[in-house]
Amino acid sequence: SKVKVAINGYGTIGKRVADAVALQDDMEIIGISKTRPNFEAKTAAMKGYNIYAPADKIDSFKNDGYTIAGSIEDMVKAADIVVDCTPGKIGVSNKALYEKEGVKAIWQGGESKDIAPISFNSEANYADAIGADYVRVVSCNTTGLCRVIYPLDQKYGVEKVRVTIVRRGGDPGDIKSGPIDALVLDPIKLPSHHGPDVKTIMPHINITSAAIKAPTSFMHLHVLNIQLKTECSAEDVKNLFASRPRIRMIADGISATAQIIEFGRDLGRPRNDMWENCVFRDSVSVDDGELYFFQAIHQESDVIPENVDAIRAMMSLEKDNLKSIEKTNKSMGIGF
Ligand code: NAD
């Protein structure tokens, strides 16, 4: 029988994880939770997902014409595993409920690394999550960094990584975040937490990062500079990246994040999602023994396939990470 998955928190990440899980032949969505009857609740109902709500909100959903399957507690009880996609620092308050019901749980990168004993990336440490009860899928930026650093380290050895992250100010549907017109040093004290978060997955990597928030909603942009332990050419690195399952080499005249999103639209992708790291092919250079390149990270979607793989590992559905990655990729259309 299929693994029963519940999505607690149906926002930017939750709705995408739900749709990706629904595509898998070894998993099913038994329900999603909504706290308010807004447009996202409406589309969840249209897609046929069972909707659960906080016990004290069920009446307000019913008054708005929704069919509610039960309380969030009921949903957790019915699940084998919960993917917690509530806002950062809220997910921790659900831990006691998951523990009480003996249900496995995945949290997202907005939670502290201490929420679960394992931080997860499909390529770098899938095996650590096999059979695990609690896992944190790291943030969009950390996921994007792991996907390039891991294969470089495997093949050439990484001496040191320096990365500057130009972060999107808010997601497209977010009407509260910013800036509207500024470049914000966030944080002003260096290093930012982003690079060091990579160490929760690859503790031996020497990495430092700086981050700037910019008035854009499409994607994050990483400016990377990496010292490798063995010599290689730009061509070698391009070939290595092109061989990885979740890196897309971006070319064909694209030199901006906006054009990548337009490309995603033209590819007919759901919500124009670009699940892969988008490495600007012509930026990949080696100078004086150091590797440089730009990559764009679609913050709304790059962690989605990692959540699917994390479920597969935790439920012991597949022991081989490359097989899980391939299965997830194929079902979602990643790589096409
Ligand atoms: P979001 O605000 O878009 O969605 C969160 C959803 O949870 C909302 O629908 C909200 O109504 C609901 N919610 C709030 N409190 C709840 C509760 N107590 N119980 C159930 N539902 C509740 O947030 P998001 O952007 O999807 O982020 C979710 C997590 O994913 C965070 O940890 C975040 O850091 C992480 N993440 C976000 C991004 C991104 O760029 N948006 C990328 C990677 C990881």
CSV table of C-alpha atoms and ligand atoms in Angstrom, one decimal:
chain,number,residue,atom,x,y,z
A,1,SER,CA,0.0,0.0,0.0
A,2,LYS,CA,1.1,3.6,-0.5
A,3,VAL,CA,2.7,5.7,2.2
A,4,LYS,CA,0.1,8.1,3.7
A,5,VAL,CA,1.5,11.7,3.6
A,6,ALA,CA,-0.1,14.7,5.3
A,7,ILE,CA,0.9,18.3,4.5
A,8,ASN,CA,0.7,20.6,7.5
A,9,GLY,CA,0.7,24.2,6.2
A,10,TYR,CA,-0.4,24.7,2.6
A,11,GLY,CA,1.5,27.8,1.5
A,12,THR,CA,4.3,28.3,-1.1
A,13,ILE,CA,6.1,25.1,-0.2
A,14,GLY,CA,3.2,23.0,1.1
A,15,LYS,CA,1.1,23.2,-2.0
A,16,ARG,CA,4.0,22.2,-4.2
A,17,VAL,CA,5.0,19.3,-2.0
A,18,ALA,CA,1.4,18.1,-2.1
A,19,ASP,CA,1.3,18.2,-5.9
A,20,ALA,CA,4.7,16.4,-6.2
A,21,VAL,CA,3.8,13.7,-3.7
A,22,ALA,CA,0.5,13.2,-5.5
A,23,LEU,CA,2.5,12.2,-8.7
A,24,GLN,CA,4.3,9.4,-6.9
A,25,ASP,CA,3.2,5.8,-7.3
A,26,ASP,CA,4.5,4.8,-3.8
A,27,MET,CA,2.9,7.7,-1.8
A,28,GLU,CA,-0.5,9.4,-1.5
A,29,ILE,CA,-1.7,12.6,0.0
A,30,ILE,CA,-4.3,11.9,2.7
A,31,GLY,CA,-4.8,15.5,3.5
A,32,ILE,CA,-3.6,19.1,3.7
A,33,SER,CA,-4.2,21.6,6.5
A,34,LYS,CA,-5.4,25.2,6.1
A,35,THR,CA,-5.8,27.7,8.9
A,36,ARG,CA,-8.0,30.1,6.9
A,37,PRO,CA,-10.5,29.6,4.1
A,38,ASN,CA,-8.6,31.7,1.5
A,39,PHE,CA,-7.8,31.2,-2.2
A,40,GLU,CA,-5.3,28.5,-1.5
A,41,ALA,CA,-8.0,26.5,0.4
A,42,LYS,CA,-10.2,27.0,-2.6
A,43,THR,CA,-7.7,25.5,-5.1
A,44,ALA,CA,-6.9,22.7,-2.6
A,45,ALA,CA,-10.6,21.8,-2.7
A,46,MET,CA,-10.7,22.0,-6.5
A,47,LYS,CA,-7.8,19.6,-6.7
A,48,GLY,CA,-9.6,17.2,-4.5
A,49,TYR,CA,-7.3,17.2,-1.5
A,50,ASN,CA,-9.0,16.4,1.9
A,51,ILE,CA,-8.8,19.6,3.9
A,52,TYR,CA,-8.2,19.6,7.6
A,53,ALA,CA,-8.3,22.7,9.9
A,54,PRO,CA,-7.6,23.7,13.5
A,55,ALA,CA,-10.5,22.4,15.6
A,56,ASP,CA,-11.6,26.0,16.5
A,57,LYS,CA,-11.7,27.0,12.8
A,58,ILE,CA,-13.7,24.2,11.4
A,59,ASP,CA,-17.0,26.1,11.7
A,60,SER,CA,-15.7,29.1,9.9
A,61,PHE,CA,-14.6,26.9,6.9
A,62,LYS,CA,-18.1,25.1,7.0
A,63,ASN,CA,-19.8,28.5,7.0
A,64,ASP,CA,-17.8,29.4,3.8
A,65,GLY,CA,-19.1,26.2,2.1
A,66,TYR,CA,-16.1,23.9,2.6
A,67,THR,CA,-16.2,20.2,3.4
A,68,ILE,CA,-13.7,19.7,6.2
A,69,ALA,CA,-12.3,16.2,6.8
A,70,GLY,CA,-11.4,16.9,10.5
A,71,SER,CA,-9.0,18.7,12.8
A,72,ILE,CA,-5.2,18.9,12.2
A,73,GLU,CA,-4.9,16.3,15.0
A,74,ASP,CA,-7.1,13.9,13.0
A,75,MET,CA,-5.0,14.4,10.0
A,76,VAL,CA,-1.8,13.7,11.9
A,77,LYS,CA,-3.3,10.5,13.3
A,78,ALA,CA,-4.3,9.3,9.8
A,79,ALA,CA,-0.8,9.8,8.4
A,80,ASP,CA,2.4,7.7,8.2
A,81,ILE,CA,4.4,10.9,7.8
A,82,VAL,CA,3.8,14.6,8.0
A,83,VAL,CA,5.5,17.2,5.9
A,84,ASP,CA,5.5,20.3,8.1
A,85,CYS,CA,5.4,23.4,5.7
A,86,THR,CA,4.2,25.9,8.3
A,87,PRO,CA,6.2,29.2,8.4
A,88,GLY,CA,9.7,29.2,9.8
A,89,LYS,CA,9.9,28.8,13.6
A,90,ILE,CA,6.2,27.8,13.8
A,91,GLY,CA,6.9,24.2,12.8
A,92,VAL,CA,8.8,23.5,16.1
A,93,SER,CA,5.5,24.0,18.0
A,94,ASN,CA,4.0,21.0,16.2
A,95,LYS,CA,6.7,18.6,17.3
A,96,ALA,CA,4.9,17.5,20.5
A,97,LEU,CA,1.9,16.5,18.4
A,98,TYR,CA,3.9,14.4,16.0
A,99,GLU,CA,5.7,12.7,18.8
A,100,LYS,CA,2.5,12.1,20.7
A,101,GLU,CA,0.9,10.4,17.6
A,102,GLY,CA,4.1,8.5,16.8
A,103,VAL,CA,4.2,9.9,13.3
A,104,LYS,CA,7.3,10.6,11.3
A,105,ALA,CA,7.9,14.3,10.3
A,106,ILE,CA,9.9,16.4,7.9
A,107,TRP,CA,10.5,20.1,8.6
A,108,GLN,CA,11.7,22.8,6.2
A,109,GLY,CA,14.8,25.1,6.2
A,110,GLY,CA,13.1,27.9,8.2
A,111,GLU,CA,13.4,25.8,11.3
A,112,SER,CA,16.5,25.7,13.4
A,113,LYS,CA,18.9,22.8,12.6
A,114,ASP,CA,18.2,21.4,16.1
A,115,ILE,CA,14.6,20.5,15.2
A,116,ALA,CA,15.7,17.2,13.8
A,117,PRO,CA,18.9,15.1,14.2
A,118,ILE,CA,19.3,15.0,10.4
A,119,SER,CA,19.5,17.8,7.9
A,120,PHE,CA,18.8,16.5,4.4
A,121,ASN,CA,20.0,16.8,0.8
A,122,SER,CA,19.2,14.0,-1.8
A,123,GLU,CA,22.6,13.8,-3.3
A,124,ALA,CA,24.8,14.5,-0.3
A,125,ASN,CA,23.4,12.5,2.6
A,126,TYR,CA,20.2,10.5,1.6
A,127,ALA,CA,21.6,7.4,3.4
A,128,ASP,CA,21.6,9.2,6.8
A,129,ALA,CA,17.8,9.6,6.5
A,130,ILE,CA,16.9,6.0,5.8
A,131,GLY,CA,14.4,4.9,8.4
A,132,ALA,CA,14.7,8.2,10.3
A,133,ASP,CA,11.8,9.6,12.3
A,134,TYR,CA,12.6,13.3,12.0
A,135,VAL,CA,14.4,15.1,9.2
A,136,ARG,CA,14.9,18.8,8.2
A,137,VAL,CA,15.1,19.5,4.5
A,138,VAL,CA,17.4,22.4,4.4
A,139,SER,CA,16.5,25.8,2.9
A,140,CYS,CA,16.4,26.7,-0.8
A,141,ASN,CA,19.8,28.4,-0.7
A,142,THR,CA,21.5,25.6,1.3
A,143,THR,CA,19.9,23.0,-1.1
A,144,GLY,CA,21.3,24.9,-4.1
A,145,LEU,CA,24.7,25.1,-2.5
A,146,CYS,CA,24.9,21.4,-1.6
A,147,ARG,CA,23.9,20.4,-5.2
A,148,VAL,CA,27.1,22.0,-6.6
A,149,ILE,CA,29.5,21.6,-3.7
A,150,TYR,CA,28.9,17.9,-3.2
A,151,PRO,CA,29.8,16.7,-6.7
A,152,LEU,CA,32.8,19.1,-6.8
A,153,ASP,CA,34.0,17.8,-3.5
A,154,GLN,CA,33.6,14.2,-4.6
A,155,LYS,CA,35.5,14.7,-7.9
A,156,TYR,CA,38.1,17.4,-7.2
A,157,GLY,CA,38.1,18.0,-3.4
A,158,VAL,CA,36.9,21.4,-2.1
A,159,GLU,CA,39.5,23.5,-0.3
A,160,LYS,CA,37.2,26.5,0.4
A,161,VAL,CA,33.9,28.0,-0.8
A,162,ARG,CA,33.1,31.7,-0.8
A,163,VAL,CA,29.6,32.6,-1.8
A,164,THR,CA,27.6,35.9,-2.0
A,165,ILE,CA,23.9,35.4,-2.1
A,166,VAL,CA,21.6,38.0,-3.7
A,167,ARG,CA,18.3,37.0,-2.1
A,168,ARG,CA,14.9,37.7,-3.4
A,169,GLY,CA,13.1,40.2,-1.2
A,170,GLY,CA,9.9,38.1,-1.1
A,171,ASP,CA,8.0,35.4,-2.9
A,172,PRO,CA,5.7,36.6,-5.8
A,173,GLY,CA,2.5,36.2,-3.8
A,174,ASP,CA,4.0,37.9,-0.7
A,175,ILE,CA,2.6,41.4,-0.2
A,176,LYS,CA,4.4,42.1,3.0
A,177,SER,CA,8.1,41.6,2.4
A,178,GLY,CA,10.7,43.9,0.8
A,179,PRO,CA,12.7,45.9,0.1
A,180,ILE,CA,10.9,47.8,-2.7
A,181,ASP,CA,13.9,49.9,-3.5
A,182,ALA,CA,17.1,49.1,-1.7
A,183,LEU,CA,19.9,46.5,-1.4
A,184,VAL,CA,19.8,45.4,2.2
A,185,LEU,CA,22.8,43.8,4.0
A,186,ASP,CA,21.1,41.0,5.7
A,187,PRO,CA,22.8,40.3,8.0
A,188,ILE,CA,25.3,43.1,8.2
A,189,LYS,CA,27.5,40.9,10.4
A,190,LEU,CA,29.4,38.3,8.4
A,191,PRO,CA,29.3,35.5,7.7
A,192,SER,CA,25.6,35.0,7.0
A,193,HIS,CA,24.1,31.7,8.2
A,194,HIS,CA,23.6,30.4,4.7
A,195,GLY,CA,27.0,29.0,3.9
A,196,PRO,CA,27.6,27.5,7.3
A,197,ASP,CA,24.2,25.8,7.1
A,198,VAL,CA,25.9,23.6,4.4
A,199,LYS,CA,28.0,22.1,7.2
A,200,THR,CA,24.8,20.6,8.8
A,201,ILE,CA,25.0,18.2,5.8
A,202,MET,CA,28.8,18.3,4.9
A,203,PRO,CA,30.6,19.2,8.1
A,204,HIS,CA,34.0,19.1,6.6
A,205,ILE,CA,33.4,21.8,4.0
A,206,ASN,CA,35.1,25.1,4.6
A,207,ILE,CA,32.6,27.7,3.5
A,208,THR,CA,31.8,31.3,4.2
A,209,SER,CA,28.9,33.4,2.9
A,210,ALA,CA,27.5,36.9,2.6
A,211,ALA,CA,23.9,37.8,1.8
A,212,ILE,CA,22.1,40.8,0.3
A,213,LYS,CA,18.3,41.2,0.0
A,214,ALA,CA,17.2,42.7,-3.3
A,215,PRO,CA,13.9,44.0,-4.7
A,216,THR,CA,13.0,41.0,-6.8
A,217,SER,CA,10.7,38.0,-6.3
A,218,PHE,CA,11.8,35.6,-9.0
A,219,MET,CA,14.9,33.8,-7.7
A,220,HIS,CA,18.0,34.0,-5.6
A,221,LEU,CA,21.4,34.5,-7.3
A,222,HIS,CA,24.6,33.0,-6.0
A,223,VAL,CA,28.0,34.3,-6.9
A,224,LEU,CA,30.4,31.5,-6.2
A,225,ASN,CA,34.2,31.3,-5.8
A,226,ILE,CA,35.6,27.8,-5.0
A,227,GLN,CA,39.1,26.7,-4.4
A,228,LEU,CA,39.5,23.1,-5.4
A,229,LYS,CA,42.2,20.6,-4.2
A,230,THR,CA,42.9,19.3,-7.7
A,231,GLU,CA,43.4,21.1,-10.9
A,232,CYS,CA,40.6,21.1,-13.5
A,233,SER,CA,39.3,23.2,-16.4
A,234,ALA,CA,36.1,25.2,-16.8
A,235,GLU,CA,35.1,22.6,-19.3
A,236,ASP,CA,35.6,19.8,-16.8
A,237,VAL,CA,33.3,21.6,-14.3
A,238,LYS,CA,30.6,22.3,-17.0
A,239,ASN,CA,30.6,18.6,-17.9
A,240,LEU,CA,30.4,17.5,-14.2
A,241,PHE,CA,27.5,19.9,-13.5
A,242,ALA,CA,25.7,18.8,-16.7
A,243,SER,CA,25.9,15.2,-15.6
A,244,ARG,CA,24.1,15.9,-12.2
A,245,PRO,CA,20.4,15.1,-11.9
A,246,ARG,CA,19.3,18.4,-10.4
A,247,ILE,CA,21.6,21.0,-12.2
A,248,ARG,CA,20.4,22.7,-15.4
A,249,MET,CA,23.0,24.4,-17.5
A,250,ILE,CA,21.5,27.7,-18.6
A,251,ALA,CA,22.5,29.1,-22.0
A,252,ASP,CA,20.8,30.2,-25.1
A,253,GLY,CA,21.2,33.9,-24.4
A,254,ILE,CA,19.9,33.9,-20.9
A,255,SER,CA,21.7,36.3,-18.6
A,256,ALA,CA,19.0,37.2,-16.0
A,257,THR,CA,16.7,35.5,-13.5
A,258,ALA,CA,13.6,37.0,-15.2
A,259,GLN,CA,14.5,35.1,-18.4
A,260,ILE,CA,14.9,31.8,-16.5
A,261,ILE,CA,11.4,32.2,-15.1
A,262,GLU,CA,10.1,33.1,-18.6
A,263,PHE,CA,11.9,29.9,-19.9
A,264,GLY,CA,10.1,28.0,-17.1
A,265,ARG,CA,6.8,29.4,-18.4
A,266,ASP,CA,7.6,28.5,-22.0
A,267,LEU,CA,8.5,24.9,-20.9
A,268,GLY,CA,4.9,24.8,-19.5
A,269,ARG,CA,6.1,24.0,-16.0
A,270,PRO,CA,3.6,24.1,-13.2
A,271,ARG,CA,3.7,27.5,-11.5
A,272,ASN,CA,6.8,28.1,-13.8
A,273,ASP,CA,8.8,26.1,-11.3
A,274,MET,CA,12.6,25.6,-11.9
A,275,TRP,CA,13.3,22.8,-9.6
A,276,GLU,CA,17.0,22.4,-10.7
A,277,ASN,CA,19.9,24.7,-9.9
A,278,CYS,CA,20.2,27.0,-12.8
A,279,VAL,CA,23.9,27.4,-13.5
A,280,PHE,CA,24.8,30.0,-16.1
A,281,ARG,CA,27.0,27.9,-18.4
A,282,ASP,CA,29.1,30.7,-19.8
A,283,SER,CA,29.9,32.1,-16.3
A,284,VAL,CA,31.8,28.9,-15.3
A,285,SER,CA,35.5,29.9,-15.3
A,286,VAL,CA,38.7,28.8,-13.7
A,287,ASP,CA,41.2,31.6,-13.0
A,288,ASP,CA,44.5,31.2,-11.1
A,289,GLY,CA,43.3,27.8,-9.9
A,290,GLU,CA,40.0,29.1,-8.6
A,291,LEU,CA,36.5,28.2,-9.9
A,292,TYR,CA,33.9,31.0,-10.4
A,293,PHE,CA,30.3,30.8,-11.5
A,294,PHE,CA,26.8,32.3,-11.1
A,295,GLN,CA,23.8,30.1,-10.3
A,296,ALA,CA,20.1,31.1,-9.9
A,297,ILE,CA,17.9,29.3,-7.4
A,298,HIS,CA,14.2,29.2,-7.6
A,299,GLN,CA,13.4,29.5,-4.0
A,300,GLU,CA,9.7,28.4,-4.3
A,301,SER,CA,10.5,25.1,-5.9
A,302,ASP,CA,14.1,23.7,-5.6
A,303,VAL,CA,13.4,22.0,-2.3
A,304,ILE,CA,10.3,20.2,-3.5
A,305,PRO,CA,11.9,17.1,-5.0
A,306,GLU,CA,14.2,16.8,-2.0
A,307,ASN,CA,11.0,16.5,0.2
A,308,VAL,CA,9.8,13.6,-1.9
A,309,ASP,CA,13.2,11.9,-1.7
A,310,ALA,CA,13.3,12.5,2.1
A,311,ILE,CA,9.9,10.7,2.5
A,312,ARG,CA,11.2,7.8,0.4
A,313,ALA,CA,14.3,7.5,2.6
A,314,MET,CA,12.5,7.9,5.9
A,315,MET,CA,9.9,5.3,4.9
A,316,SER,CA,12.6,2.9,3.7
A,317,LEU,CA,10.9,2.8,0.2
A,318,GLU,CA,14.3,3.0,-1.6
A,319,LYS,CA,17.8,2.6,-0.3
A,320,ASP,CA,19.6,4.0,-3.3
A,321,ASN,CA,19.5,7.8,-3.5
A,322,LEU,CA,20.2,7.9,-7.2
A,323,LYS,CA,17.2,5.6,-7.9
A,324,SER,CA,14.9,7.8,-5.7
A,325,ILE,CA,16.2,11.0,-7.4
A,326,GLU,CA,15.6,9.4,-10.8
A,327,LYS,CA,12.0,8.3,-9.9
A,328,THR,CA,11.2,11.7,-8.4
A,329,ASN,CA,12.7,13.5,-11.4
A,330,LYS,CA,10.8,11.4,-13.9
A,331,SER,CA,7.5,11.8,-12.2
A,332,MET,CA,7.8,15.6,-12.0
A,333,GLY,CA,9.4,16.3,-15.3
A,334,ILE,CA,12.8,17.4,-13.9
A,335,GLY,CA,15.5,17.4,-16.5
A,336,PHE,CA,13.2,18.1,-19.4
B,1,NAD,P1,4.0,30.3,3.6
B,1,NAD,O1,3.8,31.4,4.5
B,1,NAD,O2,3.9,30.5,2.1
B,1,NAD,O3,3.1,29.1,4.0
B,1,NAD,C1,2.9,28.6,5.3
B,1,NAD,C2,1.5,28.1,5.4
B,1,NAD,O4,1.3,27.6,6.7
B,1,NAD,C3,0.4,29.2,5.2
B,1,NAD,O5,-0.6,28.7,4.4
B,1,NAD,C4,-0.1,29.4,6.6
B,1,NAD,O6,-1.4,29.8,6.6
B,1,NAD,C5,0.0,28.0,7.2
B,1,NAD,N1,0.1,28.0,8.7
B,1,NAD,C6,0.6,28.9,9.5
B,1,NAD,N2,0.5,28.5,10.8
B,1,NAD,C7,0.1,27.2,10.8
B,1,NAD,C8,-0.2,26.2,11.7
B,1,NAD,N3,0.0,26.5,13.0
B,1,NAD,N4,-0.7,25.0,11.3
B,1,NAD,C9,-0.9,24.8,10.0
B,1,NAD,N5,-0.7,25.7,9.1
B,1,NAD,C10,-0.2,26.9,9.4
B,1,NAD,O7,5.5,29.8,4.0
B,1,NAD,P2,6.5,29.0,3.0
B,1,NAD,O8,7.2,30.0,2.2
B,1,NAD,O9,5.8,27.9,2.3
B,1,NAD,O10,7.6,28.4,4.0
B,1,NAD,C11,7.3,27.2,4.7
B,1,NAD,C12,8.7,26.7,5.2
B,1,NAD,O11,9.5,26.4,4.1
B,1,NAD,C13,9.5,27.7,6.1
B,1,NAD,O12,10.2,26.9,7.0
B,1,NAD,C14,10.4,28.3,5.1
B,1,NAD,O13,11.5,28.8,5.7
B,1,NAD,C15,10.7,27.1,4.2
B,1,NAD,N6,11.1,27.5,2.9
B,1,NAD,C16,10.6,28.5,2.2
B,1,NAD,C17,11.0,28.8,0.9
B,1,NAD,C18,10.5,30.0,0.2
B,1,NAD,O14,11.2,30.6,-0.6
B,1,NAD,N7,9.2,30.3,0.2
B,1,NAD,C19,12.0,28.1,0.3
B,1,NAD,C20,12.5,27.0,1.0
B,1,NAD,C21,12.1,26.7,2.3
